[in-house]
Amino acid sequence: MARPSPALAHSLYLLWGHHPKPGRSGLTVSAIVRAGIEIADADGLDAVSMRKVADQLSVGAMSLYRHVPGKDDLTALMVDSVYGELYDNDVEAATRVGGWREAMKFVAARNWDLYERHPWLFDIRSSRPTLGPNLSRKYETELRPLDGIGLSDLEMDAALTLVLSHVDSAARAHRSTSRTQADSGMSDAEWWGVVAPVLEQVMVDEDLVLSGRVGSTVGAHFNATQSPEHALAFGLDTILDGIQVRIALAAPGSPTV
């Protein structure tokens, strides 16, 4: 078994509020984190550096390291901080909106909106979560509507993970669409208006009958080849339908398949 990492332990203590006392400059971890978020919101995560944060706070870069050891710790603190925006520390927020299906749609909408406000979250390159207080409260809030509906603990976690993974995927597609429109200087509708007539002329291969028909239907409906918003809604309903069937099949007296 690997020995516990002192650096990892220190990072967790930092996440959970074990912060050095402010020095004579009045610099705090919270101020450093807010500055990092402002930079990331404006210019992306790659733009965040200890030097840029220090410049934004009008302090020397070395003074930051007394409070935050480096960018990895700063990024973890930034992630946990923005998670605190989701439910305002109200662990019953999702439960109060109605049944578990309505609650999961509420959770999906809140997470989608968070990605819209802080798209740099897509650039976090780690499969391990930032186990801070706000992520923990997020997990608690989002699990509560699933408790007692007929799922095991493992199934509750898997169901929530499936919902959040779907939101992540759709939100990434939405971000990609927005970037493409900005980079090209054309809206999807303008692009489709140019592409669609040409495709009608060139896609005459008999092997492409189905893809041509479906693609034309999608294009006519969305004025684009896809709609991340529609994918989000359709996929979420499908996921929730599947969870509902699973609950029904596990209920006492239900027929076996």
PDB file of C-alpha atoms in Angstrom, residues 29-225:
ATOM      1  CA  VAL A  29      -7.189  32.120   0.428  1.00  0.00           C
ATOM      2  CA  SER A  30     -10.716  33.250  -0.458  1.00  0.00           C
ATOM      3  CA  ALA A  31      -9.412  36.362  -2.209  1.00  0.00           C
ATOM      4  CA  ILE A  32      -6.872  34.303  -4.152  1.00  0.00           C
ATOM      5  CA  VAL A  33      -9.570  31.850  -5.236  1.00  0.00           C
ATOM      6  CA  ARG A  34     -11.947  34.623  -6.331  1.00  0.00           C
ATOM      7  CA  ALA A  35      -9.195  36.189  -8.430  1.00  0.00           C
ATOM      8  CA  GLY A  36      -8.409  32.837 -10.046  1.00  0.00           C
ATOM      9  CA  ILE A  37     -12.075  32.312 -10.936  1.00  0.00           C
ATOM     10  CA  GLU A  38     -12.338  35.798 -12.449  1.00  0.00           C
ATOM     11  CA  ILE A  39      -9.322  35.136 -14.676  1.00  0.00           C
ATOM     12  CA  ALA A  40     -10.594  31.691 -15.714  1.00  0.00           C
ATOM     13  CA  ASP A  41     -14.082  33.016 -16.483  1.00  0.00           C
ATOM     14  CA  ALA A  42     -12.605  35.713 -18.710  1.00  0.00           C
ATOM     15  CA  ASP A  43      -9.729  33.896 -20.416  1.00  0.00           C
ATOM     16  CA  GLY A  44      -9.920  30.174 -19.609  1.00  0.00           C
ATOM     17  CA  LEU A  45      -8.138  27.913 -17.147  1.00  0.00           C
ATOM     18  CA  ASP A  46      -4.845  27.965 -19.048  1.00  0.00           C
ATOM     19  CA  ALA A  47      -4.658  31.709 -18.437  1.00  0.00           C
ATOM     20  CA  VAL A  48      -4.609  31.212 -14.669  1.00  0.00           C
ATOM     21  CA  SER A  49      -1.163  31.384 -13.103  1.00  0.00           C
ATOM     22  CA  MET A  50       0.101  32.352  -9.691  1.00  0.00           C
ATOM     23  CA  ARG A  51       1.747  35.400 -11.287  1.00  0.00           C
ATOM     24  CA  LYS A  52      -1.487  36.586 -12.940  1.00  0.00           C
ATOM     25  CA  VAL A  53      -3.455  36.069  -9.742  1.00  0.00           C
ATOM     26  CA  ALA A  54      -0.839  38.040  -7.819  1.00  0.00           C
ATOM     27  CA  ASP A  55      -0.982  40.854 -10.372  1.00  0.00           C
ATOM     28  CA  GLN A  56      -4.771  40.967 -10.111  1.00  0.00           C
ATOM     29  CA  LEU A  57      -4.497  41.258  -6.336  1.00  0.00           C
ATOM     30  CA  SER A  58      -1.611  43.763  -6.549  1.00  0.00           C
ATOM     31  CA  VAL A  59       0.693  41.608  -4.437  1.00  0.00           C
ATOM     32  CA  GLY A  60       3.960  39.823  -5.067  1.00  0.00           C
ATOM     33  CA  ALA A  61       3.664  36.323  -6.508  1.00  0.00           C
ATOM     34  CA  MET A  62       5.697  34.785  -3.687  1.00  0.00           C
ATOM     35  CA  SER A  63       3.188  36.037  -1.117  1.00  0.00           C
ATOM     36  CA  LEU A  64       0.554  33.724  -2.639  1.00  0.00           C
ATOM     37  CA  TYR A  65       2.528  30.586  -1.889  1.00  0.00           C
ATOM     38  CA  ARG A  66       2.169  31.115   1.853  1.00  0.00           C
ATOM     39  CA  HIS A  67      -1.561  30.561   1.376  1.00  0.00           C
ATOM     40  CA  VAL A  68      -1.826  28.294  -1.699  1.00  0.00           C
ATOM     41  CA  PRO A  69       1.115  26.006  -2.639  1.00  0.00           C
ATOM     42  CA  GLY A  70       0.591  26.167  -6.414  1.00  0.00           C
ATOM     43  CA  LYS A  71      -1.773  26.134  -9.368  1.00  0.00           C
ATOM     44  CA  ASP A  72      -3.011  22.569  -8.773  1.00  0.00           C
ATOM     45  CA  ASP A  73      -4.219  23.499  -5.299  1.00  0.00           C
ATOM     46  CA  LEU A  74      -5.620  26.775  -6.589  1.00  0.00           C
ATOM     47  CA  THR A  75      -7.551  24.963  -9.317  1.00  0.00           C
ATOM     48  CA  ALA A  76      -9.011  22.524  -6.786  1.00  0.00           C
ATOM     49  CA  LEU A  77     -10.099  25.431  -4.600  1.00  0.00           C
ATOM     50  CA  MET A  78     -11.646  27.202  -7.595  1.00  0.00           C
ATOM     51  CA  VAL A  79     -13.613  24.105  -8.601  1.00  0.00           C
ATOM     52  CA  ASP A  80     -14.948  23.550  -5.108  1.00  0.00           C
ATOM     53  CA  SER A  81     -15.818  27.222  -4.786  1.00  0.00           C
ATOM     54  CA  VAL A  82     -17.988  27.333  -7.922  1.00  0.00           C
ATOM     55  CA  TYR A  83     -19.755  24.126  -6.859  1.00  0.00           C
ATOM     56  CA  GLY A  84     -20.990  26.174  -3.923  1.00  0.00           C
ATOM     57  CA  GLU A  85     -23.070  28.237  -6.376  1.00  0.00           C
ATOM     58  CA  LEU A  86     -25.299  25.304  -7.291  1.00  0.00           C
ATOM     59  CA  TYR A  87     -27.635  25.029  -4.319  1.00  0.00           C
ATOM     60  CA  ASP A  88     -26.586  27.783  -1.887  1.00  0.00           C
ATOM     61  CA  ASN A  89     -25.635  25.202   0.764  1.00  0.00           C
ATOM     62  CA  ASP A  90     -29.237  23.929   0.844  1.00  0.00           C
ATOM     63  CA  VAL A  91     -29.028  20.127   0.825  1.00  0.00           C
ATOM     64  CA  GLU A  92     -32.827  19.897   0.410  1.00  0.00           C
ATOM     65  CA  ALA A  93     -32.881  22.117  -2.700  1.00  0.00           C
ATOM     66  CA  ALA A  94     -33.395  19.260  -5.162  1.00  0.00           C
ATOM     67  CA  THR A  95     -35.757  17.286  -2.939  1.00  0.00           C
ATOM     68  CA  ARG A  96     -38.201  20.181  -2.612  1.00  0.00           C
ATOM     69  CA  VAL A  97     -38.902  20.578  -6.341  1.00  0.00           C
ATOM     70  CA  GLY A  98     -41.122  17.485  -6.497  1.00  0.00           C
ATOM     71  CA  GLY A  99     -40.658  13.786  -7.219  1.00  0.00           C
ATOM     72  CA  TRP A 100     -37.334  12.211  -8.048  1.00  0.00           C
ATOM     73  CA  ARG A 101     -37.735  12.745 -11.824  1.00  0.00           C
ATOM     74  CA  GLU A 102     -38.405  16.453 -11.422  1.00  0.00           C
ATOM     75  CA  ALA A 103     -35.511  16.623  -8.977  1.00  0.00           C
ATOM     76  CA  MET A 104     -33.100  15.040 -11.458  1.00  0.00           C
ATOM     77  CA  LYS A 105     -34.204  17.498 -14.148  1.00  0.00           C
ATOM     78  CA  PHE A 106     -33.585  20.303 -11.661  1.00  0.00           C
ATOM     79  CA  VAL A 107     -30.120  18.892 -10.932  1.00  0.00           C
ATOM     80  CA  ALA A 108     -29.380  18.632 -14.653  1.00  0.00           C
ATOM     81  CA  ALA A 109     -30.464  22.231 -15.273  1.00  0.00           C
ATOM     82  CA  ARG A 110     -28.362  23.568 -12.400  1.00  0.00           C
ATOM     83  CA  ASN A 111     -25.253  21.744 -13.607  1.00  0.00           C
ATOM     84  CA  TRP A 112     -25.834  22.896 -17.215  1.00  0.00           C
ATOM     85  CA  ASP A 113     -26.082  26.504 -16.001  1.00  0.00           C
ATOM     86  CA  LEU A 114     -22.877  26.100 -13.978  1.00  0.00           C
ATOM     87  CA  TYR A 115     -21.001  25.018 -17.117  1.00  0.00           C
ATOM     88  CA  GLU A 116     -22.430  28.050 -18.923  1.00  0.00           C
ATOM     89  CA  ARG A 117     -21.087  30.394 -16.235  1.00  0.00           C
ATOM     90  CA  HIS A 118     -17.737  28.648 -15.851  1.00  0.00           C
ATOM     91  CA  PRO A 119     -16.827  26.817 -19.088  1.00  0.00           C
ATOM     92  CA  TRP A 120     -13.264  26.331 -17.844  1.00  0.00           C
ATOM     93  CA  LEU A 121     -14.652  23.443 -15.784  1.00  0.00           C
ATOM     94  CA  PHE A 122     -14.435  21.407 -18.998  1.00  0.00           C
ATOM     95  CA  ASP A 123     -10.666  21.835 -18.920  1.00  0.00           C
ATOM     96  CA  ILE A 124     -10.128  20.091 -15.583  1.00  0.00           C
ATOM     97  CA  ARG A 125      -7.896  17.149 -16.462  1.00  0.00           C
ATOM     98  CA  SER A 126      -8.386  14.635 -13.673  1.00  0.00           C
ATOM     99  CA  SER A 127     -10.539  11.562 -13.202  1.00  0.00           C
ATOM    100  CA  ARG A 128     -10.424  12.096  -9.434  1.00  0.00           C
ATOM    101  CA  PRO A 129     -12.928  14.534  -7.969  1.00  0.00           C
ATOM    102  CA  THR A 130     -12.029  17.538  -5.867  1.00  0.00           C
ATOM    103  CA  LEU A 131     -13.259  16.240  -2.519  1.00  0.00           C
ATOM    104  CA  GLY A 132     -13.967  19.553  -0.872  1.00  0.00           C
ATOM    105  CA  PRO A 133     -16.927  20.694   1.226  1.00  0.00           C
ATOM    106  CA  ASN A 134     -18.952  22.119  -1.649  1.00  0.00           C
ATOM    107  CA  LEU A 135     -18.547  19.026  -3.819  1.00  0.00           C
ATOM    108  CA  SER A 136     -19.572  16.922  -0.826  1.00  0.00           C
ATOM    109  CA  ARG A 137     -22.696  19.029  -0.280  1.00  0.00           C
ATOM    110  CA  LYS A 138     -23.418  18.883  -4.024  1.00  0.00           C
ATOM    111  CA  TYR A 139     -23.260  15.081  -3.883  1.00  0.00           C
ATOM    112  CA  GLU A 140     -25.499  15.014  -0.809  1.00  0.00           C
ATOM    113  CA  THR A 141     -28.041  17.366  -2.395  1.00  0.00           C
ATOM    114  CA  GLU A 142     -28.202  15.425  -5.648  1.00  0.00           C
ATOM    115  CA  LEU A 143     -28.449  12.014  -3.977  1.00  0.00           C
ATOM    116  CA  ARG A 144     -31.283  12.848  -1.601  1.00  0.00           C
ATOM    117  CA  PRO A 145     -34.111  12.683  -4.191  1.00  0.00           C
ATOM    118  CA  LEU A 146     -32.942   9.170  -5.136  1.00  0.00           C
ATOM    119  CA  ASP A 147     -32.983   7.848  -1.585  1.00  0.00           C
ATOM    120  CA  GLY A 148     -35.872   5.531  -0.745  1.00  0.00           C
ATOM    121  CA  ILE A 149     -37.216   5.108  -4.297  1.00  0.00           C
ATOM    122  CA  GLY A 150     -36.094   1.503  -4.689  1.00  0.00           C
ATOM    123  CA  LEU A 151     -32.440   1.825  -5.683  1.00  0.00           C
ATOM    124  CA  SER A 152     -29.495   0.426  -3.770  1.00  0.00           C
ATOM    125  CA  ASP A 153     -26.695   2.755  -2.685  1.00  0.00           C
ATOM    126  CA  LEU A 154     -24.564   1.656  -5.631  1.00  0.00           C
ATOM    127  CA  GLU A 155     -27.495   2.164  -8.007  1.00  0.00           C
ATOM    128  CA  MET A 156     -28.184   5.642  -6.619  1.00  0.00           C
ATOM    129  CA  ASP A 157     -24.584   6.640  -7.246  1.00  0.00           C
ATOM    130  CA  ALA A 158     -24.634   5.100 -10.737  1.00  0.00           C
ATOM    131  CA  ALA A 159     -27.941   6.793 -11.631  1.00  0.00           C
ATOM    132  CA  LEU A 160     -26.663  10.199 -10.532  1.00  0.00           C
ATOM    133  CA  THR A 161     -23.374   9.658 -12.355  1.00  0.00           C
ATOM    134  CA  LEU A 162     -25.283   8.776 -15.529  1.00  0.00           C
ATOM    135  CA  VAL A 163     -27.365  11.953 -15.334  1.00  0.00           C
ATOM    136  CA  LEU A 164     -24.346  14.175 -14.662  1.00  0.00           C
ATOM    137  CA  SER A 165     -22.268  12.511 -17.380  1.00  0.00           C
ATOM    138  CA  HIS A 166     -25.052  13.163 -19.874  1.00  0.00           C
ATOM    139  CA  VAL A 167     -25.233  16.823 -18.856  1.00  0.00           C
ATOM    140  CA  ASP A 168     -21.457  17.090 -19.198  1.00  0.00           C
ATOM    141  CA  SER A 169     -21.561  15.597 -22.699  1.00  0.00           C
ATOM    142  CA  ALA A 170     -24.391  17.840 -23.919  1.00  0.00           C
ATOM    143  CA  ALA A 171     -22.841  20.935 -22.351  1.00  0.00           C
ATOM    144  CA  ARG A 172     -19.506  20.189 -24.046  1.00  0.00           C
ATOM    145  CA  ALA A 173     -21.298  19.908 -27.396  1.00  0.00           C
ATOM    146  CA  HIS A 174     -23.012  23.224 -26.719  1.00  0.00           C
ATOM    147  CA  ARG A 175     -19.667  24.845 -25.934  1.00  0.00           C
ATOM    148  CA  SER A 176     -18.146  23.407 -29.101  1.00  0.00           C
ATOM    149  CA  THR A 177     -21.060  24.765 -31.133  1.00  0.00           C
ATOM    150  CA  SER A 178     -20.655  28.225 -29.629  1.00  0.00           C
ATOM    151  CA  ARG A 179     -16.914  28.220 -30.286  1.00  0.00           C
ATOM    152  CA  THR A 180     -17.377  27.092 -33.885  1.00  0.00           C
ATOM    153  CA  GLN A 181     -19.890  29.865 -34.529  1.00  0.00           C
ATOM    154  CA  ALA A 182     -17.557  32.449 -33.013  1.00  0.00           C
ATOM    155  CA  ASP A 183     -14.496  31.189 -34.898  1.00  0.00           C
ATOM    156  CA  SER A 184     -16.276  30.906 -38.254  1.00  0.00           C
ATOM    157  CA  GLY A 185     -18.308  34.095 -38.002  1.00  0.00           C
ATOM    158  CA  MET A 186     -21.397  32.134 -39.101  1.00  0.00           C
ATOM    159  CA  SER A 187     -24.380  30.982 -37.108  1.00  0.00           C
ATOM    160  CA  ASP A 188     -25.426  27.345 -37.479  1.00  0.00           C
ATOM    161  CA  ALA A 189     -28.489  28.483 -39.431  1.00  0.00           C
ATOM    162  CA  GLU A 190     -26.315  30.463 -41.860  1.00  0.00           C
ATOM    163  CA  TRP A 191     -23.923  27.528 -42.248  1.00  0.00           C
ATOM    164  CA  TRP A 192     -26.767  25.084 -42.848  1.00  0.00           C
ATOM    165  CA  GLY A 193     -28.316  27.428 -45.384  1.00  0.00           C
ATOM    166  CA  VAL A 194     -25.140  27.128 -47.464  1.00  0.00           C
ATOM    167  CA  VAL A 195     -24.502  23.420 -46.895  1.00  0.00           C
ATOM    168  CA  ALA A 196     -28.012  21.945 -47.248  1.00  0.00           C
ATOM    169  CA  PRO A 197     -28.626  22.792 -50.946  1.00  0.00           C
ATOM    170  CA  VAL A 198     -25.235  21.367 -51.920  1.00  0.00           C
ATOM    171  CA  LEU A 199     -25.844  18.145 -49.989  1.00  0.00           C
ATOM    172  CA  GLU A 200     -29.168  17.660 -51.774  1.00  0.00           C
ATOM    173  CA  GLN A 201     -27.261  17.634 -55.048  1.00  0.00           C
ATOM    174  CA  VAL A 202     -24.294  15.467 -54.076  1.00  0.00           C
ATOM    175  CA  MET A 203     -25.840  12.915 -51.659  1.00  0.00           C
ATOM    176  CA  VAL A 204     -27.464  10.783 -54.358  1.00  0.00           C
ATOM    177  CA  ASP A 205     -25.794   7.469 -53.512  1.00  0.00           C
ATOM    178  CA  GLU A 206     -28.447   4.781 -52.892  1.00  0.00           C
ATOM    179  CA  ASP A 207     -26.451   3.597 -49.877  1.00  0.00           C
ATOM    180  CA  LEU A 208     -27.105   6.970 -48.219  1.00  0.00           C
ATOM    181  CA  VAL A 209     -30.899   7.034 -48.467  1.00  0.00           C
ATOM    182  CA  LEU A 210     -31.583   6.721 -44.740  1.00  0.00           C
ATOM    183  CA  SER A 211     -28.807   9.039 -43.562  1.00  0.00           C
ATOM    184  CA  GLY A 212     -29.849  11.584 -46.173  1.00  0.00           C
ATOM    185  CA  ARG A 213     -33.486  11.479 -45.091  1.00  0.00           C
ATOM    186  CA  VAL A 214     -32.804  11.648 -41.361  1.00  0.00           C
ATOM    187  CA  GLY A 215     -30.067  14.245 -41.759  1.00  0.00           C
ATOM    188  CA  SER A 216     -32.353  16.440 -43.846  1.00  0.00           C
ATOM    189  CA  THR A 217     -35.114  16.155 -41.257  1.00  0.00           C
ATOM    190  CA  VAL A 218     -32.742  17.121 -38.450  1.00  0.00           C
ATOM    191  CA  GLY A 219     -31.281  19.976 -40.469  1.00  0.00           C
ATOM    192  CA  ALA A 220     -34.694  21.347 -41.389  1.00  0.00           C
ATOM    193  CA  HIS A 221     -35.862  21.168 -37.775  1.00  0.00           C
ATOM    194  CA  PHE A 222     -32.793  22.673 -36.079  1.00  0.00           C
ATOM    195  CA  ASN A 223     -31.142  24.585 -38.933  1.00  0.00           C
ATOM    196  CA  ALA A 224     -28.033  22.651 -37.908  1.00  0.00           C
ATOM    197  CA  THR A 225     -26.721  19.100 -37.831  1.00  0.00           C
TER     198      THR A 225
END
